[in-house]
mmCIF file of C-alpha atoms in Angstrom:
data_model
loop_
_atom_site.group_PDB
_atom_site.id
_atom_site.type_symbol
_atom_site.label_atom_id
_atom_site.label_comp_id
_atom_site.label_asym_id
_atom_site.label_seq_id
_atom_site.Cartn_x
_atom_site.Cartn_y
_atom_site.Cartn_z
ATOM 1 C CA MET Z 1 0.000 0.000 0.000
ATOM 2 C CA ALA Z 2 1.350 3.446 -0.951
ATOM 3 C CA THR Z 3 1.590 6.198 1.601
ATOM 4 C CA ILE Z 4 1.231 9.920 1.039
ATOM 5 C CA ASN Z 5 3.195 12.393 3.111
ATOM 6 C CA VAL Z 6 1.065 15.419 3.941
ATOM 7 C CA LYS Z 7 2.187 18.305 6.119
ATOM 8 C CA ILE Z 8 -0.691 19.817 8.062
ATOM 9 C CA SER Z 9 -0.240 23.263 9.551
ATOM 10 C CA SER Z 10 -2.579 25.819 11.061
ATOM 11 C CA ILE Z 11 -0.315 28.576 9.693
ATOM 12 C CA PRO Z 12 -1.158 29.488 6.066
ATOM 13 C CA ASN Z 13 1.684 29.694 3.555
ATOM 14 C CA ALA Z 14 2.475 32.836 1.522
ATOM 15 C CA GLU Z 15 0.355 31.738 -1.457
ATOM 16 C CA THR Z 16 -2.680 31.173 0.754
ATOM 17 C CA ILE Z 17 -2.217 34.529 2.494
ATOM 18 C CA GLU Z 18 -2.012 36.259 -0.896
ATOM 19 C CA ALA Z 19 -5.214 34.539 -2.054
ATOM 20 C CA ILE Z 20 -7.026 35.581 1.125
ATOM 21 C CA GLN Z 21 -5.884 39.190 0.682
ATOM 22 C CA GLU Z 22 -7.007 39.172 -2.951
ATOM 23 C CA THR Z 23 -10.417 37.836 -1.934
ATOM 24 C CA GLU Z 24 -10.794 40.531 0.720
ATOM 25 C CA LYS Z 25 -9.908 43.209 -1.855
ATOM 26 C CA MET Z 26 -12.503 41.785 -4.260
ATOM 27 C CA LYS Z 27 -15.144 41.807 -1.514
ATOM 28 C CA MET Z 28 -14.381 45.452 -0.630
ATOM 29 C CA HIS Z 29 -14.402 46.630 -4.277
ATOM 30 C CA PRO Z 30 -16.734 44.312 -6.238
ATOM 31 C CA ASP Z 31 -17.322 46.920 -8.960
ATOM 32 C CA ASP Z 32 -13.662 46.596 -9.973
ATOM 33 C CA TYR Z 33 -14.249 42.979 -11.054
ATOM 34 C CA ARG Z 34 -16.429 41.541 -13.760
ATOM 35 C CA GLY Z 35 -19.151 39.075 -12.860
ATOM 36 C CA TYR Z 36 -20.811 36.562 -15.154
ATOM 37 C CA ASP Z 37 -24.302 35.122 -15.407
ATOM 38 C CA ASP Z 38 -23.442 32.990 -18.436
ATOM 39 C CA ILE Z 39 -20.672 30.367 -18.319
ATOM 40 C CA ASP Z 40 -20.179 30.471 -22.097
ATOM 41 C CA GLU Z 41 -19.637 34.237 -21.957
ATOM 42 C CA MET Z 42 -17.130 33.789 -19.135
ATOM 43 C CA ILE Z 43 -15.138 31.148 -21.026
ATOM 44 C CA GLU Z 44 -15.165 33.272 -24.187
ATOM 45 C CA ASP Z 45 -13.859 36.269 -22.225
ATOM 46 C CA LEU Z 46 -11.156 34.169 -20.539
ATOM 47 C CA LEU Z 47 -9.992 32.749 -23.873
ATOM 48 C CA LYS Z 48 -9.746 36.274 -25.316
ATOM 49 C CA ARG Z 49 -7.670 37.367 -22.322
ATOM 50 C CA ILE Z 50 -5.346 34.385 -22.754
ATOM 51 C CA GLU Z 51 -4.839 35.248 -26.434
ATOM 52 C CA GLU Z 52 -4.035 38.872 -25.507
ATOM 53 C CA TRP Z 53 -1.636 37.759 -22.803
#
């Protein structure tokens, strides 16, 4: 049987802290971010952004 080593910590790493901060910023300024009601529209917009990137 294979084992998986997993480190569990109650202290978030830098990437997690950054994601939390980004989420808080989005919650404080929702008008700065686009929302979608249509998944096809969202995917189309994301693909355009990838092409521009």
